[in-house]
Tab-separated table of N, CA, C and O in Angstrom:
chain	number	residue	atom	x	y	z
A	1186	UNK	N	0.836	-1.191	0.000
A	1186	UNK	CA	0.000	0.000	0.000
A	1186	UNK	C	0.880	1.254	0.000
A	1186	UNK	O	1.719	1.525	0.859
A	1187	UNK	N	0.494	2.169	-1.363
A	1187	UNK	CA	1.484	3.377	-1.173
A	1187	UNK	C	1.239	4.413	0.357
A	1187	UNK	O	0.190	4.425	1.001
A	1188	UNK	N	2.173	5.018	0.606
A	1188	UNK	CA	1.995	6.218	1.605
A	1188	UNK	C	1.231	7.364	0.473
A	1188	UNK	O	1.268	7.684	-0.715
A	1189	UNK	N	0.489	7.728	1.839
A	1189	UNK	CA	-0.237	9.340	1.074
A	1189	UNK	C	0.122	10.791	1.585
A	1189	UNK	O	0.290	10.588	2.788
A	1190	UNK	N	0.271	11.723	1.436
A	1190	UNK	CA	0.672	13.224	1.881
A	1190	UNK	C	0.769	13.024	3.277
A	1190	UNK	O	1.758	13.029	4.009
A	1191	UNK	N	-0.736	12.804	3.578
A	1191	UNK	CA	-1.098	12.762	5.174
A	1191	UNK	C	-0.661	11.633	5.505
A	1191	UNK	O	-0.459	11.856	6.698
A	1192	UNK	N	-0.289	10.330	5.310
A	1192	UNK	CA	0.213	9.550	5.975
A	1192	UNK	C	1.692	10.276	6.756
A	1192	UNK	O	2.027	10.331	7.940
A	1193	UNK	N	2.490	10.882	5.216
A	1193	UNK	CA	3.659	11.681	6.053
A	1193	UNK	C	3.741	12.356	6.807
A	1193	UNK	O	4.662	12.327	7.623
A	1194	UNK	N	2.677	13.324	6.807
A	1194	UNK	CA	2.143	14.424	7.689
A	1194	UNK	C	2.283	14.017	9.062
A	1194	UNK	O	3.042	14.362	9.968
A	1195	UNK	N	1.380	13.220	8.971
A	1195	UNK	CA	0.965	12.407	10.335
A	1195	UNK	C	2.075	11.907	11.305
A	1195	UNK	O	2.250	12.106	12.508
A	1196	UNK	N	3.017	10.932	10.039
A	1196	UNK	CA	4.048	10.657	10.776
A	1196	UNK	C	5.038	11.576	11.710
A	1196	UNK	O	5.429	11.330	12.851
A	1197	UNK	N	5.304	12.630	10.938
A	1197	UNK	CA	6.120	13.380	10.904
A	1197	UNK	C	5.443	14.671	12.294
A	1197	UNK	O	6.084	15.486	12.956
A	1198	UNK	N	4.537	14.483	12.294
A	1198	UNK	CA	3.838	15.384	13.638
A	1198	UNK	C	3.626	14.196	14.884
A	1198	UNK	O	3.114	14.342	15.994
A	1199	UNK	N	4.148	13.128	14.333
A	1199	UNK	CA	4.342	12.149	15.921
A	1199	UNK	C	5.261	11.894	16.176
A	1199	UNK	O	5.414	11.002	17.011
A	1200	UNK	N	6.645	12.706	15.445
A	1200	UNK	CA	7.805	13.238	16.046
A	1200	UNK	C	8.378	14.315	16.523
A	1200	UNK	O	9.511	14.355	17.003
A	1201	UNK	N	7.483	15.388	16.389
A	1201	UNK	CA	7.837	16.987	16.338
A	1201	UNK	C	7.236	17.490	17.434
A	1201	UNK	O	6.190	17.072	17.930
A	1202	UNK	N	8.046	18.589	17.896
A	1202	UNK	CA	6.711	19.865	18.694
A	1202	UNK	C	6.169	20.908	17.726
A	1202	UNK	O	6.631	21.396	16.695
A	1203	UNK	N	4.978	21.094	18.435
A	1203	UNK	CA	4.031	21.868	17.788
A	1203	UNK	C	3.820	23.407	18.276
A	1203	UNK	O	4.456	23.513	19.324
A	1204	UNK	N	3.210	24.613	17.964
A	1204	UNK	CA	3.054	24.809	18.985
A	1204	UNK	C	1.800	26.164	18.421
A	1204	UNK	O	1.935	26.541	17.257
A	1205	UNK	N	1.083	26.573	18.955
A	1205	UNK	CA	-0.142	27.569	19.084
A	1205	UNK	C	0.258	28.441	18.450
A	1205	UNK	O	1.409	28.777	18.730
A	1206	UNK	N	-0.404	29.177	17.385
A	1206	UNK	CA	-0.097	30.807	17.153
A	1206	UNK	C	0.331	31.896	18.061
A	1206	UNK	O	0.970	32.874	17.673
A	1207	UNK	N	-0.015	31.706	19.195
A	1207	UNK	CA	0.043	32.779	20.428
A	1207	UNK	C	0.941	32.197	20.887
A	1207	UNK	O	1.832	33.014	21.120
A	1208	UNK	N	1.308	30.951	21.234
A	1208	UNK	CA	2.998	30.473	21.512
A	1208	UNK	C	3.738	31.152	20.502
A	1208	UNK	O	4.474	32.092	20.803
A	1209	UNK	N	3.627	30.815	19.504
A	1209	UNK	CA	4.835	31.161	18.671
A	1209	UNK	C	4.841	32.840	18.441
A	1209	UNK	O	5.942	33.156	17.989
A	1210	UNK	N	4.389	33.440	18.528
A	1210	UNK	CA	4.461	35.003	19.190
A	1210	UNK	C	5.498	35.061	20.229
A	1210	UNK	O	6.588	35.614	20.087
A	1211	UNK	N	5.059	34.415	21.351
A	1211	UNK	CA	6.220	34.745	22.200
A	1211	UNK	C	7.022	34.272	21.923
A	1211	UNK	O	7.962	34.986	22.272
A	1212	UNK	N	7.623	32.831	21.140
A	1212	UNK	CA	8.930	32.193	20.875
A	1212	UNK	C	9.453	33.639	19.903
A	1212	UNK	O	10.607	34.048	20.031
A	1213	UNK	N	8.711	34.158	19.182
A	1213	UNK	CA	9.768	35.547	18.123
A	1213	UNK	C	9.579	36.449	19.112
A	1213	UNK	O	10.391	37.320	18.800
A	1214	UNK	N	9.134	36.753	19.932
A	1214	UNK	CA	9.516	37.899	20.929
A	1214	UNK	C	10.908	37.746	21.456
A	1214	UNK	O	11.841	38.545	21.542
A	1215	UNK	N	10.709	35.831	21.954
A	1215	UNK	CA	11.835	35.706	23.115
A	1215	UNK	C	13.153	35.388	22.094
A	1215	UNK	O	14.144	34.816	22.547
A	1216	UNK	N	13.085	35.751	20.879
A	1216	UNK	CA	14.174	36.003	19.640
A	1216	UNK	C	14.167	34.820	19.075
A	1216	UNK	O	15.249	34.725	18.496
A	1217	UNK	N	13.250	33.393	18.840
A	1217	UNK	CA	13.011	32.344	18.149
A	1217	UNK	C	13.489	33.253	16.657
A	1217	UNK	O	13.436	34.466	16.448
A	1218	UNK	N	14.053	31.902	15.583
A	1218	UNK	CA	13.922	32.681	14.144
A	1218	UNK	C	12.756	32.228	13.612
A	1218	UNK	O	12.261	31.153	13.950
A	1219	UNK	N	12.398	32.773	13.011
A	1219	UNK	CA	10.791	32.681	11.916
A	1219	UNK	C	11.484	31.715	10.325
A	1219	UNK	O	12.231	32.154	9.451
A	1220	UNK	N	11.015	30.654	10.429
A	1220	UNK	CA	11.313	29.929	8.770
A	1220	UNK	C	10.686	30.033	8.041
A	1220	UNK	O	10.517	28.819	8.154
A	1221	UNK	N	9.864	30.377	7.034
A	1221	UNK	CA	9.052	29.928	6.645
A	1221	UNK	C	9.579	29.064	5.417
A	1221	UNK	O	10.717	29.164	4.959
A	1222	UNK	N	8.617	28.221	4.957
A	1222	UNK	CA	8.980	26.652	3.994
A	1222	UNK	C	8.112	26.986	2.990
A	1222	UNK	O	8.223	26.392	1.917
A	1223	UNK	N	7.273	27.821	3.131
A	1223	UNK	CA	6.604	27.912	1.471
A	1223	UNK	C	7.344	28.805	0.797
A	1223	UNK	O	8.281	29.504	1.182
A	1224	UNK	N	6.520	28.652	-0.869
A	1224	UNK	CA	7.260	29.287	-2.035
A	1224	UNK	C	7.502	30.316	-2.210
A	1224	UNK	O	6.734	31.105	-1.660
A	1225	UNK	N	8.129	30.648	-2.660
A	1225	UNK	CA	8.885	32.167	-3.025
A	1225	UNK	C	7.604	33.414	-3.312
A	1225	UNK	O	7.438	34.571	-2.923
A	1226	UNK	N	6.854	32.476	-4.195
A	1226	UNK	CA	5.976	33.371	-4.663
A	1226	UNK	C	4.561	33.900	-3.234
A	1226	UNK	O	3.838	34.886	-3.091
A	1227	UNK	N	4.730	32.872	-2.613
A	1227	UNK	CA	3.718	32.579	-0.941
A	1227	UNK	C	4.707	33.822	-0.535
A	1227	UNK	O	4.351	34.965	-0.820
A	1228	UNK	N	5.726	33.629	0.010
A	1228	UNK	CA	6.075	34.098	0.642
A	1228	UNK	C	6.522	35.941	0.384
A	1228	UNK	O	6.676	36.613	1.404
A	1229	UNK	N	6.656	36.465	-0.687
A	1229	UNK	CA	6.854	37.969	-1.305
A	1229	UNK	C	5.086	38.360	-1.159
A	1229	UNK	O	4.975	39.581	-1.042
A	1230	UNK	N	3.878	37.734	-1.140
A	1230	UNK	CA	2.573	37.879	-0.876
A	1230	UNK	C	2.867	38.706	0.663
A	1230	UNK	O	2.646	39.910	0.791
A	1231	UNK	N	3.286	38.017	1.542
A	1231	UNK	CA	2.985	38.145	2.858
A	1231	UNK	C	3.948	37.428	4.303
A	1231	UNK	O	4.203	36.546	3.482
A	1232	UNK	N	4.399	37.160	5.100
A	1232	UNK	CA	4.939	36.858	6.201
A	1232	UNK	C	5.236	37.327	7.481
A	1232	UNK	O	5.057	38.509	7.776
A	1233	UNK	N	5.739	36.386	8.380
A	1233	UNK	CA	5.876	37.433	9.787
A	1233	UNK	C	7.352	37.724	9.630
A	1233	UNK	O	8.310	37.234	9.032
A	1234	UNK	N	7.032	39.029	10.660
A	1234	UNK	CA	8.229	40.005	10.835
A	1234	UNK	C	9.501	39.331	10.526
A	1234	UNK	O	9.780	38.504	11.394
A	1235	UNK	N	10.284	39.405	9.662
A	1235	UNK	CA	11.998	38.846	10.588
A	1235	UNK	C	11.910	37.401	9.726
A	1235	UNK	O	12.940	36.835	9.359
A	1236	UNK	N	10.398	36.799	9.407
A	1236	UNK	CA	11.135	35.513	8.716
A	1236	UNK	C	12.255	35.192	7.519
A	1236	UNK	O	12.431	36.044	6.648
A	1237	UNK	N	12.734	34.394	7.505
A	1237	UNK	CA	13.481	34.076	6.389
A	1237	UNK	C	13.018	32.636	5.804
A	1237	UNK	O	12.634	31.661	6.450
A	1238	UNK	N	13.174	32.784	4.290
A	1238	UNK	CA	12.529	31.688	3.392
A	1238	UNK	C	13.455	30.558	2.858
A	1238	UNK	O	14.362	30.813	2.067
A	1239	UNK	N	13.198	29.292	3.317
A	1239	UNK	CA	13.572	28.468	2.266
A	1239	UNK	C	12.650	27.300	2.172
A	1239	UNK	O	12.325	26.576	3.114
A	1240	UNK	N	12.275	27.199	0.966
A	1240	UNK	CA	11.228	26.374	0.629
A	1240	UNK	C	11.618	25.287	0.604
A	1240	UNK	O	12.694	25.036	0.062
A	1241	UNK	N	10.753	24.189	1.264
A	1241	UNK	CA	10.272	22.923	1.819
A	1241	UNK	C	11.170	22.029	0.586
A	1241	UNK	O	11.955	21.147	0.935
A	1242	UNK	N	10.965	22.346	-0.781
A	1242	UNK	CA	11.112	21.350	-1.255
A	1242	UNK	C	12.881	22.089	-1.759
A	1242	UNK	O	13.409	21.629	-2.772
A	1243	UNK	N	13.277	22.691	-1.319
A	1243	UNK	CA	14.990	22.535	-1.366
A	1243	UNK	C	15.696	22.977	0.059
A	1243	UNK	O	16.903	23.217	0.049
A	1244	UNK	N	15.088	23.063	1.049
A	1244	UNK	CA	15.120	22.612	2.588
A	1244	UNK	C	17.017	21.925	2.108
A	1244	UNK	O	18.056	22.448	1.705
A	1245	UNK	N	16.607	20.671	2.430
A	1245	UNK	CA	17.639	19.654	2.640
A	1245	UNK	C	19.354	20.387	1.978
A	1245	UNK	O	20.488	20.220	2.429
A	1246	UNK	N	18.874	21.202	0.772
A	1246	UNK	CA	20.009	21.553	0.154
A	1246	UNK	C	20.642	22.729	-0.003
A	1246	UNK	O	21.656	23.050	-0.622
A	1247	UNK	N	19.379	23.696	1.090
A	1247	UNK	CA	20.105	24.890	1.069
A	1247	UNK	C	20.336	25.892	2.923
A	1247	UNK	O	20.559	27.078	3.166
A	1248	UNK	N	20.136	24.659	3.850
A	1248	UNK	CA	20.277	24.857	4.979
A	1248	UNK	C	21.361	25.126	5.502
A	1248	UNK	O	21.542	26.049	6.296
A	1249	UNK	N	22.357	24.189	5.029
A	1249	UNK	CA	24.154	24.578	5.611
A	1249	UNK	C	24.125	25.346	5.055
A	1249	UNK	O	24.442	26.136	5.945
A	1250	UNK	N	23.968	26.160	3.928
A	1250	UNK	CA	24.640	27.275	3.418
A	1250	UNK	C	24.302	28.411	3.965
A	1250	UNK	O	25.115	29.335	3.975
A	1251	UNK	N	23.081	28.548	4.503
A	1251	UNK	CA	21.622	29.476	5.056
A	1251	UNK	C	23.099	30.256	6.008
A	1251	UNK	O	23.963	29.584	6.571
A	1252	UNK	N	23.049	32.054	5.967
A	1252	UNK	CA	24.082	32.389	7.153
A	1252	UNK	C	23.252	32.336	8.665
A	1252	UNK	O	23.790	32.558	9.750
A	1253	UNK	N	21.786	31.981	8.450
A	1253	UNK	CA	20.934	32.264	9.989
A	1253	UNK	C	20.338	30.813	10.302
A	1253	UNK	O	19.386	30.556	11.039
A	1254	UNK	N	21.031	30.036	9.654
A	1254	UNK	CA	20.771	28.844	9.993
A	1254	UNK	C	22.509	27.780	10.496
A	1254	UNK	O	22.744	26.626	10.136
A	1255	UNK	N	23.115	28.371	11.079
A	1255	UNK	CA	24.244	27.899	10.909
A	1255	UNK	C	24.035	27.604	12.766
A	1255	UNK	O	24.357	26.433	12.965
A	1256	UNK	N	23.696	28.156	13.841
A	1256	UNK	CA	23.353	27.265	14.781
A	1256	UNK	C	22.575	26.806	14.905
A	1256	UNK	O	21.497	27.362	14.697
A	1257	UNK	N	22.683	25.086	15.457
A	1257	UNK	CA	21.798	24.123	15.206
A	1257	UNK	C	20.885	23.942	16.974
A	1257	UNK	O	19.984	23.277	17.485
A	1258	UNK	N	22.057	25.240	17.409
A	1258	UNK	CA	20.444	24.667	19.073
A	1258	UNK	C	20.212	26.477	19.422
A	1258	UNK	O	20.423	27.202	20.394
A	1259	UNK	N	19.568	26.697	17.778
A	1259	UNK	CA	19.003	28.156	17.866
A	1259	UNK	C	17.752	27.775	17.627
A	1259	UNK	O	17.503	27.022	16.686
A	1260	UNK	N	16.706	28.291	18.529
A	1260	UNK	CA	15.163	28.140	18.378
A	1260	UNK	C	14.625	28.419	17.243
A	1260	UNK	O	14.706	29.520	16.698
A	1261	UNK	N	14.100	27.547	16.851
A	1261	UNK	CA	13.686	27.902	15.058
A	1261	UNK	C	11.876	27.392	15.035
A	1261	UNK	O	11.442	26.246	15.155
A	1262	UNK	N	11.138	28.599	14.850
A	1262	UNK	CA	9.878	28.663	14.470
A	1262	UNK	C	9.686	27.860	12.807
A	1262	UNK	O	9.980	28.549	11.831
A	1263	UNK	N	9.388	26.993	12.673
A	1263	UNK	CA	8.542	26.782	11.379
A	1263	UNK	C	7.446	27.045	10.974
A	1263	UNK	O	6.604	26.398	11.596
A	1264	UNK	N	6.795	28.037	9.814
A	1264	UNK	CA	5.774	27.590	9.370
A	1264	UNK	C	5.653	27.639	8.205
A	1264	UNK	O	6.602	28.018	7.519
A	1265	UNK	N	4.521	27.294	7.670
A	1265	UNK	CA	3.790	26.946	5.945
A	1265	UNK	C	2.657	27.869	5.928
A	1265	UNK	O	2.426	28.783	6.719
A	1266	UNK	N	1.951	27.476	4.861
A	1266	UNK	CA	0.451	27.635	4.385
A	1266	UNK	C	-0.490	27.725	5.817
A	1266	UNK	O	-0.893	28.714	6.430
A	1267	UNK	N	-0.697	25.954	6.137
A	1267	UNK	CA	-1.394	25.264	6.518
A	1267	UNK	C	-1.116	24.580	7.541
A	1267	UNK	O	-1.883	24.661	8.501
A	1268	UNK	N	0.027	23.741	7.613
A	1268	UNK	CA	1.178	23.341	8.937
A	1268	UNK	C	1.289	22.080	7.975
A	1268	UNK	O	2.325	21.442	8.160
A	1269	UNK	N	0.710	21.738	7.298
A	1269	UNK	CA	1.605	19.986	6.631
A	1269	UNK	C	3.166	20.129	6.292
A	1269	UNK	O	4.102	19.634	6.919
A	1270	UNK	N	3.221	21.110	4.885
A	1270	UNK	CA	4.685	21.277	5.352
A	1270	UNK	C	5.734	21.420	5.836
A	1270	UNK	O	6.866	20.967	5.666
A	1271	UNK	N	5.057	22.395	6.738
A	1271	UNK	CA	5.789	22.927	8.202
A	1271	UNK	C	6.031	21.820	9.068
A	1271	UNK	O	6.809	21.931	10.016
A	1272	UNK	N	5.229	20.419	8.737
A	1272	UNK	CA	5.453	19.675	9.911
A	1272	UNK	C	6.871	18.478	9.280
A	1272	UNK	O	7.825	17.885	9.784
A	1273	UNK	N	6.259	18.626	7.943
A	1273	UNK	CA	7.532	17.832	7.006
A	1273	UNK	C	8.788	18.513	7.319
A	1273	UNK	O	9.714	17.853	7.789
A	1274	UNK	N	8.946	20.104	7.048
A	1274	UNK	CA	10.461	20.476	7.652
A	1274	UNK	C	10.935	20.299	8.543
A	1274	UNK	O	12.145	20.091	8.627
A	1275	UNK	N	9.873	20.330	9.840
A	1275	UNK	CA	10.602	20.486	11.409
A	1275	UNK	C	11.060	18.850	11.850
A	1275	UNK	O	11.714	18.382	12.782
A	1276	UNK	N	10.199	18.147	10.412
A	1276	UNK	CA	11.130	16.864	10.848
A	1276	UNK	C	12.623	16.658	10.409
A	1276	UNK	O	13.597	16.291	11.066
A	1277	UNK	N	12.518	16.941	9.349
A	1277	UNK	CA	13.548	17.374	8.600
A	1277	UNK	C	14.842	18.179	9.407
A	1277	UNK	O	16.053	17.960	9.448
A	1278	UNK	N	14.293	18.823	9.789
A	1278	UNK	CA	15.369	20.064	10.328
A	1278	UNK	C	15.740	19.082	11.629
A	1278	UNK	O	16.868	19.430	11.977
A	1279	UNK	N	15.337	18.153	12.375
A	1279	UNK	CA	15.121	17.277	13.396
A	1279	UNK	C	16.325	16.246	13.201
A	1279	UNK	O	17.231	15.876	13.948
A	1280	UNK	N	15.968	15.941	11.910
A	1280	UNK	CA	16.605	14.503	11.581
A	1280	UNK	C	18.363	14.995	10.800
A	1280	UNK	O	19.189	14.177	10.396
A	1281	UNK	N	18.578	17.081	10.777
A	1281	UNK	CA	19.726	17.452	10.315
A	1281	UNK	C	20.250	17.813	11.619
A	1281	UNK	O	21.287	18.475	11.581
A	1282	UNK	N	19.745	17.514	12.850
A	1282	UNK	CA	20.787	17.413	13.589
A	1282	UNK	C	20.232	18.852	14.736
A	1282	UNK	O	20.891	19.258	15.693
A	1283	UNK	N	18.668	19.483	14.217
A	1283	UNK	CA	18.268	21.019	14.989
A	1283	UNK	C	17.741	20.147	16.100
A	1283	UNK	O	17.033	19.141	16.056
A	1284	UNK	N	18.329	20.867	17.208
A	1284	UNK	CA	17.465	20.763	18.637
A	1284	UNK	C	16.289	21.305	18.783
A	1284	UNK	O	15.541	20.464	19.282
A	1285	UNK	N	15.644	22.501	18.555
A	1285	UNK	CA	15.119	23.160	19.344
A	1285	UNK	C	14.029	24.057	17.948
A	1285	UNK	O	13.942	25.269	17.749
A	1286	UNK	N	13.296	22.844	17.148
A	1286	UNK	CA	12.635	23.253	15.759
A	1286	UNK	C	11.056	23.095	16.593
A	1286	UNK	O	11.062	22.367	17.586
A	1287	UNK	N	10.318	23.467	16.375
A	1287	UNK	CA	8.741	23.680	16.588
A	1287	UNK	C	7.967	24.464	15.404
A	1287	UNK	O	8.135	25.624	15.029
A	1288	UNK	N	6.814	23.204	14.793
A	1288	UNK	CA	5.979	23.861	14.052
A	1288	UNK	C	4.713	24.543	14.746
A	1288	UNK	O	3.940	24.125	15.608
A	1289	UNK	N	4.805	25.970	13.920
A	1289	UNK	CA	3.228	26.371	14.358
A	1289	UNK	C	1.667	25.961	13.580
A	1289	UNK	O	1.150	26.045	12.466
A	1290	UNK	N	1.442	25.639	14.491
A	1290	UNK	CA	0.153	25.248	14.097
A	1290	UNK	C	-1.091	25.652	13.034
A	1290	UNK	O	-1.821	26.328	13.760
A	1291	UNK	N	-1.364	25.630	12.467
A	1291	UNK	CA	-2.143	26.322	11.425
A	1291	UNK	C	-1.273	27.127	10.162
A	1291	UNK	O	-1.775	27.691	9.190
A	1292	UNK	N	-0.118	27.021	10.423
A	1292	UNK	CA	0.781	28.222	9.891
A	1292	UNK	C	0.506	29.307	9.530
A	1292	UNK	O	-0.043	29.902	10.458
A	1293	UNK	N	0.638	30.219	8.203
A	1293	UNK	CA	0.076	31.522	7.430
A	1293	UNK	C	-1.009	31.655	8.323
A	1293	UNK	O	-1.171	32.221	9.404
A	1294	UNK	N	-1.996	30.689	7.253
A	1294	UNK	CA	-2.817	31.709	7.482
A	1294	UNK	C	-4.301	31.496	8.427
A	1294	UNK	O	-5.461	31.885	8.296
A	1295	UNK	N	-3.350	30.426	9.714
A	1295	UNK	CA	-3.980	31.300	10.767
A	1295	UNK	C	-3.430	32.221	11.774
A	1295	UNK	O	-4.020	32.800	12.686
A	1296	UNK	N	-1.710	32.260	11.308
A	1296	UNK	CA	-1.128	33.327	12.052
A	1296	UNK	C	-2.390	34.993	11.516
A	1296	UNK	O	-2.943	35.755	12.309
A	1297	UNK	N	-2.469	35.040	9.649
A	1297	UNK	CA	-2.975	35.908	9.335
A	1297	UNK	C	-4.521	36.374	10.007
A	1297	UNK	O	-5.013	37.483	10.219
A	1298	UNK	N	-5.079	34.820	10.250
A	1298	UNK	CA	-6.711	35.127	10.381
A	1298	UNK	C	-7.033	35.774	11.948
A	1298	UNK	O	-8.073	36.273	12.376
A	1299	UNK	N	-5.408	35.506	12.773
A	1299	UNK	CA	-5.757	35.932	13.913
A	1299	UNK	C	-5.392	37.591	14.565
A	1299	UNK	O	-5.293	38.163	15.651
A	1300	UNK	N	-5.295	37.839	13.279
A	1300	UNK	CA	-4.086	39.443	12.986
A	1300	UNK	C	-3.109	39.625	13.636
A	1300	UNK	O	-3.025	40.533	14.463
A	1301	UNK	N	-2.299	38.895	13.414
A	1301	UNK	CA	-1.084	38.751	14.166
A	1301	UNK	C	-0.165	39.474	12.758
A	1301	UNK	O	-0.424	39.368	11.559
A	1302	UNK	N	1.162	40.349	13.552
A	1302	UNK	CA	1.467	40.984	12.267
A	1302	UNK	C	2.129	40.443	11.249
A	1302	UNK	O	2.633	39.332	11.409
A	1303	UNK	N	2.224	40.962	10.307
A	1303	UNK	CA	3.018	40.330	9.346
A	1303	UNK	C	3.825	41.927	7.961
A	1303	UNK	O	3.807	43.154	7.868
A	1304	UNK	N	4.363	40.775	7.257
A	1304	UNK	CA	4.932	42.375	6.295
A	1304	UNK	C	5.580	41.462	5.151
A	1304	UNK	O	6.107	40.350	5.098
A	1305	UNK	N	5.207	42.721	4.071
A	1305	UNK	CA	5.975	42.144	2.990
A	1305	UNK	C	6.996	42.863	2.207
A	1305	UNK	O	7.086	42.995	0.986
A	1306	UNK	N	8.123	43.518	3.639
A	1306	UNK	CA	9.212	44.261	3.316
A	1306	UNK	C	10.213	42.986	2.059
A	1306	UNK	O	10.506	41.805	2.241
A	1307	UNK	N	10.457	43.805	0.986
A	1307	UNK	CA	11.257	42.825	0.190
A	1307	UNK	C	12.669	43.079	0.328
A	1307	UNK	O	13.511	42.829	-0.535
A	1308	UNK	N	12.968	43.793	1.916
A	1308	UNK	CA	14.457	43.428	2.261
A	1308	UNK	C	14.985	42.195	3.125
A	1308	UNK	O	16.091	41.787	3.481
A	1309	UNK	N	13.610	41.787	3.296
A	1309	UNK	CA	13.760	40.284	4.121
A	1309	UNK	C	14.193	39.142	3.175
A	1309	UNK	O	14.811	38.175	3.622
A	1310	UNK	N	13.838	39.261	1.745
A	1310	UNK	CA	13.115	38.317	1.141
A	1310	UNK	C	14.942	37.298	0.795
A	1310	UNK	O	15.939	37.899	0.395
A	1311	UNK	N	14.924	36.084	1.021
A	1311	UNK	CA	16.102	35.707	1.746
A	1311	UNK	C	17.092	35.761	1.707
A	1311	UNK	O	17.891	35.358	0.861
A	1312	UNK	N	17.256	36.436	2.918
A	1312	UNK	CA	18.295	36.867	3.446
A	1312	UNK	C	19.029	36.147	4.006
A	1312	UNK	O	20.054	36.590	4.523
């Protein structure tokens, strides 16, 4: 029987922490970094303050190089869209050796639906 999206999903969120929109507020207060894993084009739309982008599906190959990803027991916020991806990276980022990765829950856009801020300064755009 093949695996399906959500089978990975699933898996991959019964290895990870998770954590609330209003958690992850205070994790970027208390200086967590903001990831976000969606696309380039998602991400120049809209994001929170301070995130930096590398998308989910070249994750694996452009993390060592990343200059704000170079400590591995620096608190690192993940999110996506939706949280599926977000939950695929933070395994990911898990299994490269990050201590201290947590996806937020709902990602975008229920950080957005809950007006929590966001910006689409294009001096962030990755940096």
């Amino acid at each position: 029987m093949a695996l399906t999206t959500q089978d990975f999903v699933t898996a991959a969120k019964a290895e990870i922490n998770e954590c609330s929109i209003q958690e992850a507020s205070e994790k970027l207060q208390q200086g967590a970094l903001a990831l976000d894993v969606r696309e380039p084009q998602e991400f120049m739309q809209a994001h929170l303050p301070s995130a930096v982008d590398v998308p989910r599906g070249v994750l694996e190959f452009r993390v060592d190089a990343h200059p704000k990803l170079q400590d591995k027991d620096q608190e690192i916020l993940v999110y996506c869209q939706a949280g599926g991806r977000g939950a695929l990276a933070t395994k990911t980022l898990q299994d490269m050796g990050f201590t201290r990765v947590t996806n937020m829950l709902g990602g975008f856009a229920a950080w957005s639906e809950a007006g929590f801020e966001q910006t689409k300064d294009p001096a962030e755009w990755n940096e």
